Structures are given as C-alpha cells and as structure tokens.
Amino acid sequence: MKRLAILGSTGSIGRQTLEVVRAFPDRFQVVALTGRRNLTLLKAQVREFKPKLVSTGSGVRGERMSRASHLSMEEIAAHPDVELVVVATAGKAGLGPTLAAIRAGKTVALANKEVLVMAGEVVTAEAKRLGVEILPIDSEHSAIWQCLRGEEKKDIARLILTASGGPFRSRTIKQLAGVTPAEALKHPTWQMGTKVTIDSATLMNKGMEIIEAHWLFGVPFDRIEVVIHHQSIIHSMVEFVDGSTKAQLSLPDMRLPIQYALTYPERWEGVFRSRMDFGKIGSFNFEAVDLDRFPCLRIAREAAEKGGTYPAVLCAADEVAVELFLAKKIGFLDIGRLVEKILERHSGVSQPSLQDIIAADTWARDAARAGF
Ligand code: MG
C-alpha cells in the first residue's frame, strides 16, 4: 500500500488523482486530504476515503470534518504516516508544503508548476541534498520523464515541449484584444483549473513549463523549445545528440500522467481506458509559436534567463493579472503587458534565499494590483 497525501484534493488534478486511487483500493491508501474552497466536496471525499488527516488551509471554515485531525498543509506534507505527497494545489500555495515534504524525505508528485517556477533552485537543491525524488504530473514533463527513462542526461540535445496553442491560436492581435473570460475559459482539448486554463490561452503556461522543465531535467533554457501541436496527442519530445527524437503519445487525459507518477517505476492497467485509433486521427499538425500574438511565452523566457527572483515575480504578477482579467478589469492582452511592466520594474536578487523569493512575490503582487 502506498500511503498518499493529496494537497488540493478538490481541484481538477486532486479529483482526478482520487479517480486513479479509486481504481486501486488495495494498492493506495489516502492518509490525508486538503482543500480550501469546495468544503462540500472535501467532506464527501473525507466520507469516501476516510483519511486520518484533513486540512482546510489557513483558518478552518465550515463544520469540523468528522474524526479527522486538523493540521496545516506543511504538517500534513511532513507527517510520518505519509509516504508520497501529491501537490495538486495552484499558484504559490504549494511551495511551503512541497519544501516541508522534501525536508521530511517524502516523494513528491508535483502538479503545481509554480513551485518550480518561483523557487526551482531552492526546491531542487533541497531535494538533491536529501535524495528525495520530485515526480512530475504536468503532462509535458511526464512525457519528457518517460522519454528519458533508460537514457543518459549527457545525450539530451533538446527538449521540445508541445503546446495545444489554446483556444485562440488562429486569432489576430485585434481579435485577441476583445477576448472575454468566458471564451478564454473554454480550452479545446484539456479540462483544467481556471488559472491554468487562462495561462494556456496566453501561452504563459508554456513559458512556465520551460522553467519547470529546466529545473526538473537540468537542461539549459536555450535547449528547451516549444512547438504548437494542435491535437495534444504528442505530449512532448526529447531529441538526443545522435539526432534521434523520442515522443510520448496518448489521448489527452490527465489521469494518465497522474497515474504514472503514482505507480512509477511500474505501469498499471488503470482508469485510463481510451486507446488511439491512428487511422481515425489521420494527421498531426505542428506550427511555430507566433511571439507577436503570444508575447507571454517571450516574457516568461526572458524572466527565466534573468533568473534569480525574476521567475517568482513572473508568477506573482501573472496570478494577479489573471485575477484582474477574470474580474473584467483588464483585457486579455493586458495580462502580458502588466506582467512585463512589473518585471521591468523589479530589481532582482540573484541566488535568492526562500525569504528573498517570498519578498519578491509579495512585492510583485502589490505592484501588479497597484499598477494596472
Ligand atoms: Mg502542461
């Protein structure tokens, strides 16, 4: 039995993690669940999976969960009964618990990409020092991880991240200016949380995934590329020094990368039953990203190359910009403009400590709120 803590169990990744768990009642035990917004669903999950530990985040709201102890997410992540921590929270909420899990020697299955974007150096250095594994759940990174099994790091020539291009890949700049939150929330191929759906529409998500890939696989930024692949079937690729390229393919369904992180190093026949009919799929399309229409990818790459506290500022400013867009206070194209403006105003700290990162995050949120 693998003993799991699922942080953010009521979100999209959390719910799908529980679908995987439900398929293997003899092999996984849910020791802890945490959720913040949807307490009704959290209660239903607690009834079904009977975890020993439950957290509703800072400040317990609603009724007490029956018979479950209340701890912070950090305490849950480090709890002796927990073996593997699934970090399915969104935004900066996952950073503290991820570090707590690593410091307690737990394996981390990471879906919350902002953790590595904000503090990739601190988090991966700590994991390396303590010999703890960080297993990616993000579909692109799961694909690269699967392609790299049995390979040597020195043989990697390039990582090629695929991007669906989001719902607006064929719109002009003029059309993009008028995009509404409702349109941006309709992703053509993936069902995801709100923040990541908007980030997919601006391609900020892909920019953050470049940074995530850099820290997970230790590949320099100039050897991590992005290509638009409309079908979202090739989840990413690795080119090796001899010119050979490996790709990982499946129908788009997050339960597959979630399950792979949970069953690794094994593969189990699980909840993901759909199989590809290549004759029906017919063709795959690829296209270069137009950085004039999707500047967030360029902005993220620039922040990545500057390093230090810039990626944390990128994350924080983007989180605020997405909130402002969803509240209809700024337009779709203003998301990138606002993030870029805040990055330009930031005086970065190189080799930042966790405190420097948190300070940069707070500064960027305030600056973005004041500056739109
Ligand atoms: Mg992804």
Short mmCIF file of C-alpha atoms and ligand atoms in Angstrom, two decimals:
data_model
loop_
_atom_site.label_atom_id
_atom_site.label_comp_id
_atom_site.label_asym_id
_atom_site.label_seq_id
_atom_site.Cartn_x
_atom_site.Cartn_y
_atom_site.Cartn_z
CA MET A 1 0.00 0.00 0.00
CA LYS A 2 1.31 3.43 -0.95
CA ARG A 3 0.24 5.98 1.65
CA LEU A 4 -0.79 9.21 -0.05
CA ALA A 5 -1.40 12.80 0.98
CA ILE A 6 -3.29 14.76 -1.67
CA LEU A 7 -2.92 18.51 -1.25
CA GLY A 8 -5.62 20.35 -3.16
CA SER A 9 -7.90 17.31 -3.44
CA THR A 10 -10.97 19.28 -4.54
CA GLY A 11 -9.29 20.88 -7.57
CA SER A 12 -9.12 19.39 -11.05
CA ILE A 13 -5.89 17.40 -10.51
CA GLY A 14 -6.91 16.41 -6.98
CA ARG A 15 -10.23 14.98 -8.16
CA GLN A 16 -8.57 13.05 -10.98
CA THR A 17 -5.94 11.74 -8.55
CA LEU A 18 -8.77 10.32 -6.45
CA GLU A 19 -10.26 8.70 -9.57
CA VAL A 20 -6.96 6.87 -10.05
CA VAL A 21 -6.85 5.92 -6.36
CA ARG A 22 -10.44 4.64 -6.52
CA ALA A 23 -9.38 2.15 -9.20
CA PHE A 24 -6.76 0.58 -6.91
CA PRO A 25 -8.28 0.25 -3.42
CA ASP A 26 -5.74 -2.42 -2.43
CA ARG A 27 -2.68 -0.51 -3.55
CA PHE A 28 -3.25 3.09 -2.41
CA GLN A 29 -4.31 4.40 0.95
CA VAL A 30 -5.38 8.03 1.26
CA VAL A 31 -3.86 9.23 4.52
CA ALA A 32 -4.52 12.95 4.09
CA LEU A 33 -6.66 15.32 2.04
CA THR A 34 -6.58 19.08 1.91
CA GLY A 35 -8.93 21.52 0.22
CA ARG A 36 -9.74 25.16 0.68
CA ARG A 37 -12.60 26.34 -1.49
CA ASN A 38 -15.03 23.47 -2.02
CA LEU A 39 -15.71 22.22 1.50
CA THR A 40 -18.83 20.29 0.43
CA LEU A 41 -16.74 18.19 -1.95
CA LEU A 42 -13.96 17.86 0.63
CA LYS A 43 -16.46 16.45 3.11
CA ALA A 44 -17.72 13.94 0.54
CA GLN A 45 -14.12 12.91 -0.18
CA VAL A 46 -13.43 12.52 3.55
CA ARG A 47 -16.51 10.28 3.87
CA GLU A 48 -15.40 8.11 0.94
CA PHE A 49 -11.65 7.83 1.52
CA LYS A 50 -11.61 8.15 5.33
CA PRO A 51 -8.24 9.92 5.60
CA LYS A 52 -6.69 10.24 9.06
CA LEU A 53 -5.72 13.84 8.37
CA VAL A 54 -7.59 16.73 6.80
CA SER A 55 -6.66 20.36 6.28
CA THR A 56 -8.85 23.18 5.09
CA GLY A 57 -5.86 25.53 4.78
CA SER A 58 -5.31 28.57 6.92
CA GLY A 59 -8.30 29.33 9.14
CA VAL A 60 -10.69 26.40 9.38
CA ARG A 61 -14.05 27.29 7.87
CA GLY A 62 -17.30 25.39 7.90
CA GLU A 63 -18.04 22.42 10.12
CA ARG A 64 -15.32 20.22 11.50
CA MET A 65 -14.60 17.20 9.39
CA SER A 66 -15.67 14.21 11.43
CA ARG A 67 -12.96 12.25 13.23
CA ALA A 68 -10.16 13.80 11.18
CA SER A 69 -7.41 15.85 12.79
CA HIS A 70 -6.81 19.37 11.53
CA LEU A 71 -3.27 20.27 10.60
CA SER A 72 -1.62 22.79 8.28
CA MET A 73 -0.64 21.65 4.77
CA GLU A 74 3.04 21.75 5.85
CA GLU A 75 2.32 19.48 8.84
CA ILE A 76 0.40 17.08 6.62
CA ALA A 77 3.15 17.03 3.97
CA ALA A 78 5.73 16.11 6.63
CA HIS A 79 3.54 13.69 8.62
CA PRO A 80 5.17 10.33 9.48
CA ASP A 81 2.17 8.35 8.13
CA VAL A 82 2.55 9.91 4.67
CA GLU A 83 4.79 8.31 2.03
CA LEU A 84 4.00 10.19 -1.18
CA VAL A 85 2.71 13.76 -1.34
CA VAL A 86 0.65 14.79 -4.37
CA VAL A 87 0.95 18.56 -4.65
CA ALA A 88 -2.18 19.49 -6.62
CA THR A 89 -2.61 22.98 -5.23
CA ALA A 90 -2.47 26.04 -7.51
CA GLY A 91 -0.24 29.13 -7.51
CA LYS A 92 2.16 29.77 -4.66
CA ALA A 93 0.14 27.71 -2.15
CA GLY A 94 2.19 24.60 -2.95
CA LEU A 95 5.64 26.00 -2.18
CA GLY A 96 5.68 25.66 1.64
CA PRO A 97 4.15 22.15 1.68
CA THR A 98 6.48 20.93 -1.12
CA LEU A 99 9.54 22.04 0.84
CA ALA A 100 8.12 20.54 4.04
CA ALA A 101 7.57 17.20 2.24
CA ILE A 102 11.10 17.20 0.79
CA ARG A 103 12.65 18.07 4.15
CA ALA A 104 10.74 15.17 5.72
CA GLY A 105 12.10 12.82 3.00
CA LYS A 106 8.78 12.21 1.23
CA THR A 107 8.50 11.57 -2.50
CA VAL A 108 6.68 14.48 -4.13
CA ALA A 109 4.37 14.13 -7.16
CA LEU A 110 4.19 17.70 -8.35
CA ALA A 111 1.33 19.19 -10.35
CA ASN A 112 1.71 22.73 -9.00
CA LYS A 113 4.23 24.12 -11.53
CA GLU A 114 4.54 27.50 -9.80
CA VAL A 115 6.55 25.77 -7.05
CA LEU A 116 9.42 25.17 -9.50
CA VAL A 117 8.93 28.41 -11.41
CA MET A 118 9.16 30.51 -8.24
CA ALA A 119 11.77 28.58 -6.34
CA GLY A 120 13.19 25.92 -8.66
CA GLU A 121 16.75 26.36 -7.46
CA VAL A 122 15.91 26.17 -3.75
CA VAL A 123 13.47 23.26 -4.16
CA THR A 124 15.64 21.10 -6.44
CA ALA A 125 18.80 21.77 -4.39
CA GLU A 126 16.98 20.64 -1.25
CA ALA A 127 15.62 17.53 -3.00
CA LYS A 128 19.11 16.66 -4.28
CA ARG A 129 20.72 17.22 -0.88
CA LEU A 130 18.21 14.89 0.80
CA GLY A 131 17.97 12.34 -2.05
CA VAL A 132 14.24 12.97 -2.50
CA GLU A 133 12.52 12.44 -5.85
CA ILE A 134 10.24 15.03 -7.45
CA LEU A 135 7.94 13.25 -9.90
CA PRO A 136 6.22 15.45 -12.50
CA ILE A 137 2.46 15.31 -13.06
CA ASP A 138 2.32 18.08 -15.67
CA SER A 139 1.63 16.16 -18.91
CA GLU A 140 4.57 17.64 -20.87
CA HIS A 141 7.03 16.88 -18.10
CA SER A 142 5.63 13.43 -17.56
CA ALA A 143 6.19 12.86 -21.30
CA ILE A 144 9.82 14.01 -21.10
CA TRP A 145 10.38 11.95 -17.97
CA GLN A 146 9.01 8.86 -19.75
CA CYS A 147 11.18 9.56 -22.84
CA LEU A 148 14.27 9.90 -20.64
CA ARG A 149 13.91 6.55 -18.90
CA GLY A 150 16.89 4.42 -19.84
CA GLU A 151 18.73 7.40 -21.33
CA GLU A 152 21.75 9.40 -20.15
CA LYS A 153 21.39 13.08 -19.37
CA LYS A 154 24.53 13.86 -21.38
CA ASP A 155 22.84 12.53 -24.50
CA ILE A 156 19.99 15.07 -24.45
CA ALA A 157 20.22 17.58 -27.30
CA ARG A 158 16.88 19.38 -26.89
CA LEU A 159 13.63 19.16 -25.01
CA ILE A 160 10.65 20.02 -27.21
CA LEU A 161 7.53 20.98 -25.27
CA THR A 162 4.30 20.73 -27.21
CA ALA A 163 1.52 23.29 -26.76
CA SER A 164 -2.05 22.93 -27.98
CA GLY A 165 -1.95 26.65 -28.72
CA GLY A 166 -5.08 27.18 -26.63
CA PRO A 167 -8.44 28.36 -27.95
CA PHE A 168 -7.06 31.45 -29.75
CA ARG A 169 -4.21 30.09 -31.81
CA SER A 170 -5.61 31.42 -35.10
CA ARG A 171 -6.82 34.82 -33.87
CA THR A 172 -5.29 38.13 -34.91
CA ILE A 173 -3.93 40.60 -32.36
CA LYS A 174 -7.00 42.76 -32.90
CA GLN A 175 -9.32 39.82 -32.18
CA LEU A 176 -7.26 38.82 -29.13
CA ALA A 177 -7.79 42.27 -27.62
CA GLY A 178 -11.52 41.58 -27.36
CA VAL A 179 -11.37 38.08 -25.84
CA THR A 180 -13.69 37.62 -22.84
CA PRO A 181 -13.03 35.48 -19.73
CA ALA A 182 -15.83 33.10 -20.79
CA GLU A 183 -14.15 32.46 -24.16
CA ALA A 184 -10.71 32.08 -22.59
CA LEU A 185 -12.04 29.51 -20.13
CA LYS A 186 -13.06 27.16 -22.96
CA HIS A 187 -9.98 25.10 -23.70
CA PRO A 188 -10.24 22.93 -26.84
CA THR A 189 -8.54 19.79 -25.52
CA TRP A 190 -7.88 19.90 -21.76
CA GLN A 191 -10.22 20.20 -18.77
CA MET A 192 -8.25 22.14 -16.18
CA GLY A 193 -8.47 24.63 -13.33
CA THR A 194 -9.27 28.30 -14.07
CA LYS A 195 -5.77 29.75 -13.63
CA VAL A 196 -4.02 27.19 -15.83
CA THR A 197 -6.74 27.48 -18.49
CA ILE A 198 -6.17 31.24 -18.84
CA ASP A 199 -2.40 30.68 -18.76
CA SER A 200 -2.84 28.16 -21.59
CA ALA A 201 -4.77 30.72 -23.65
CA THR A 202 -1.98 33.32 -23.25
CA LEU A 203 0.78 30.65 -23.52
CA MET A 204 2.14 31.88 -20.16
CA ASN A 205 1.56 28.30 -19.06
CA LYS A 206 4.03 27.06 -21.69
CA GLY A 207 6.54 29.72 -20.63
CA MET A 208 6.30 28.49 -17.06
CA GLU A 209 6.68 24.92 -18.29
CA ILE A 210 10.05 25.85 -19.86
CA ILE A 211 11.21 26.91 -16.39
CA GLU A 212 9.68 23.81 -14.81
CA ALA A 213 11.47 21.56 -17.35
CA HIS A 214 14.78 23.33 -16.73
CA TRP A 215 14.66 22.54 -13.01
CA LEU A 216 13.26 19.02 -13.34
CA PHE A 217 15.69 17.81 -16.01
CA GLY A 218 18.68 20.15 -15.64
CA VAL A 219 18.62 21.25 -19.31
CA PRO A 220 19.65 24.86 -20.15
CA PHE A 221 16.88 27.21 -21.30
CA ASP A 222 18.33 27.62 -24.81
CA ARG A 223 17.86 23.90 -25.38
CA ILE A 224 14.19 23.85 -24.37
CA GLU A 225 11.88 24.66 -27.27
CA VAL A 226 8.14 24.96 -27.77
CA VAL A 227 6.10 23.87 -30.77
CA ILE A 228 2.35 24.14 -31.31
CA HIS A 229 0.76 20.72 -31.79
CA HIS A 230 -2.98 21.09 -32.27
CA GLN A 231 -4.09 17.56 -31.39
CA SER A 232 -2.48 17.42 -27.90
CA ILE A 233 -1.54 13.79 -28.52
CA ILE A 234 2.23 14.15 -28.55
CA HIS A 235 2.75 15.42 -25.00
CA SER A 236 6.40 16.42 -25.54
CA MET A 237 9.60 15.15 -27.12
CA VAL A 238 13.29 14.71 -26.43
CA GLU A 239 15.90 14.98 -29.16
CA PHE A 240 19.17 13.18 -28.47
CA VAL A 241 22.68 14.04 -29.64
CA ASP A 242 22.61 11.42 -32.40
CA GLY A 243 19.59 13.16 -33.99
CA SER A 244 17.01 10.65 -32.79
CA THR A 245 13.83 12.04 -31.20
CA LYS A 246 11.56 10.23 -28.73
CA ALA A 247 7.99 11.32 -28.06
CA GLN A 248 5.29 10.18 -25.64
CA LEU A 249 1.77 9.92 -27.05
CA SER A 250 -1.69 9.32 -25.69
CA LEU A 251 -5.16 10.79 -25.94
CA PRO A 252 -5.24 13.92 -23.74
CA ASP A 253 -6.30 12.80 -20.26
CA MET A 254 -4.55 13.98 -17.09
CA ARG A 255 -5.33 10.72 -15.32
CA LEU A 256 -2.51 9.08 -17.29
CA PRO A 257 0.36 11.32 -16.10
CA ILE A 258 -1.16 11.33 -12.59
CA GLN A 259 -1.27 7.54 -12.54
CA TYR A 260 2.27 7.24 -13.92
CA ALA A 261 3.58 9.39 -11.05
CA LEU A 262 1.70 7.22 -8.55
CA THR A 263 2.71 3.83 -9.98
CA TYR A 264 6.27 4.73 -11.08
CA PRO A 265 8.50 2.84 -11.77
CA GLU A 266 5.70 0.45 -12.77
CA ARG A 267 2.89 0.81 -15.31
CA TRP A 268 -0.53 -0.47 -14.32
CA GLU A 269 -3.66 -1.05 -16.34
CA GLY A 270 -5.79 1.67 -14.79
CA VAL A 271 -8.72 4.04 -15.18
CA PHE A 272 -7.41 5.41 -18.44
CA ARG A 273 -9.06 3.10 -20.96
CA SER A 274 -9.18 5.12 -24.19
CA ARG A 275 -6.78 3.99 -26.87
CA MET A 276 -5.69 5.78 -30.01
CA ASP A 277 -7.04 4.88 -33.41
CA PHE A 278 -4.30 6.32 -35.61
CA GLY A 279 -6.33 5.73 -38.75
CA LYS A 280 -9.05 7.99 -37.38
CA ILE A 281 -6.66 10.61 -36.01
CA GLY A 282 -5.29 10.90 -39.57
CA SER A 283 -2.69 13.62 -39.18
CA PHE A 284 -0.66 15.57 -36.67
CA ASN A 285 -0.06 19.29 -37.14
CA PHE A 286 2.83 21.37 -35.91
CA GLU A 287 3.35 25.10 -36.05
CA ALA A 288 5.87 27.59 -34.67
CA VAL A 289 4.64 29.93 -31.92
CA ASP A 290 3.92 33.49 -33.06
CA LEU A 291 5.55 35.55 -30.30
CA ASP A 292 3.89 38.77 -31.50
CA ARG A 293 0.46 37.35 -30.80
CA PHE A 294 1.52 35.37 -27.75
CA PRO A 295 4.14 37.58 -26.04
CA CYS A 296 3.75 35.80 -22.67
CA LEU A 297 5.98 32.99 -23.94
CA ARG A 298 8.76 35.51 -24.73
CA ILE A 299 8.22 37.31 -21.40
CA ALA A 300 8.48 34.05 -19.45
CA ARG A 301 11.63 33.01 -21.30
CA GLU A 302 13.27 36.37 -20.61
CA ALA A 303 12.40 36.08 -16.89
CA ALA A 304 13.80 32.53 -16.93
CA GLU A 305 17.09 33.65 -18.46
CA LYS A 306 17.46 36.54 -16.00
CA GLY A 307 16.88 34.02 -13.20
CA GLY A 308 17.11 34.97 -9.52
CA THR A 309 13.82 36.40 -8.28
CA TYR A 310 12.51 37.25 -11.78
CA PRO A 311 10.60 33.97 -12.29
CA ALA A 312 8.89 34.44 -8.89
CA VAL A 313 7.85 37.93 -9.98
CA LEU A 314 6.60 36.47 -13.27
CA CYS A 315 4.40 34.01 -11.36
CA ALA A 316 3.04 36.51 -8.87
CA ALA A 317 2.32 39.24 -11.44
CA ASP A 318 0.66 36.69 -13.70
CA GLU A 319 -1.55 35.39 -10.87
CA VAL A 320 -2.77 38.95 -10.20
CA ALA A 321 -3.14 39.74 -13.93
CA VAL A 322 -5.26 36.61 -14.46
CA GLU A 323 -7.47 37.56 -11.49
CA LEU A 324 -7.90 41.08 -12.92
CA PHE A 325 -8.75 39.64 -16.34
CA LEU A 326 -11.33 37.23 -14.87
CA ALA A 327 -12.86 40.17 -12.95
CA LYS A 328 -13.06 42.01 -16.30
CA LYS A 329 -10.81 44.79 -15.01
CA ILE A 330 -8.19 44.32 -17.72
CA GLY A 331 -8.28 42.92 -21.26
CA PHE A 332 -6.74 39.66 -22.48
CA LEU A 333 -3.66 41.34 -23.99
CA ASP A 334 -3.15 43.38 -20.82
CA ILE A 335 -2.17 40.19 -18.97
CA GLY A 336 1.20 40.08 -20.75
CA ARG A 337 1.58 43.87 -20.68
CA LEU A 338 1.05 44.03 -16.92
CA VAL A 339 3.41 41.12 -16.20
CA GLU A 340 6.11 42.64 -18.41
CA LYS A 341 5.73 46.05 -16.76
CA ILE A 342 6.16 44.55 -13.28
CA LEU A 343 9.21 42.53 -14.39
CA GLU A 344 10.79 45.70 -15.82
CA ARG A 345 10.33 47.49 -12.50
CA HIS A 346 11.77 44.66 -10.42
CA SER A 347 15.31 44.86 -9.02
CA GLY A 348 16.21 41.21 -8.97
CA VAL A 349 18.19 39.30 -6.38
CA SER A 350 20.49 36.59 -7.76
CA GLN A 351 20.91 33.27 -5.90
CA PRO A 352 17.82 34.14 -3.84
CA SER A 353 17.00 32.55 -0.50
CA LEU A 354 13.45 31.42 0.19
CA GLN A 355 12.91 34.71 2.07
CA ASP A 356 14.07 36.72 -0.98
CA ILE A 357 11.62 34.75 -3.16
CA ILE A 358 8.71 35.34 -0.80
CA ALA A 359 9.59 39.05 -0.56
CA ALA A 360 9.73 39.32 -4.39
CA ASP A 361 6.38 37.52 -4.62
CA THR A 362 4.73 39.94 -2.18
CA TRP A 363 6.30 42.97 -3.88
CA ALA A 364 5.11 41.80 -7.32
CA ARG A 365 1.54 41.15 -6.18
CA ASP A 366 1.28 44.61 -4.62
CA ALA A 367 2.92 46.25 -7.63
CA ALA A 368 0.62 44.42 -10.06
CA ARG A 369 -2.52 45.33 -8.09
CA ALA A 370 -1.44 48.96 -7.92
CA GLY A 371 -0.14 49.14 -11.44
CA PHE A 372 -2.85 48.03 -13.84
MG MG B 1 1.09 21.15 -19.00
#
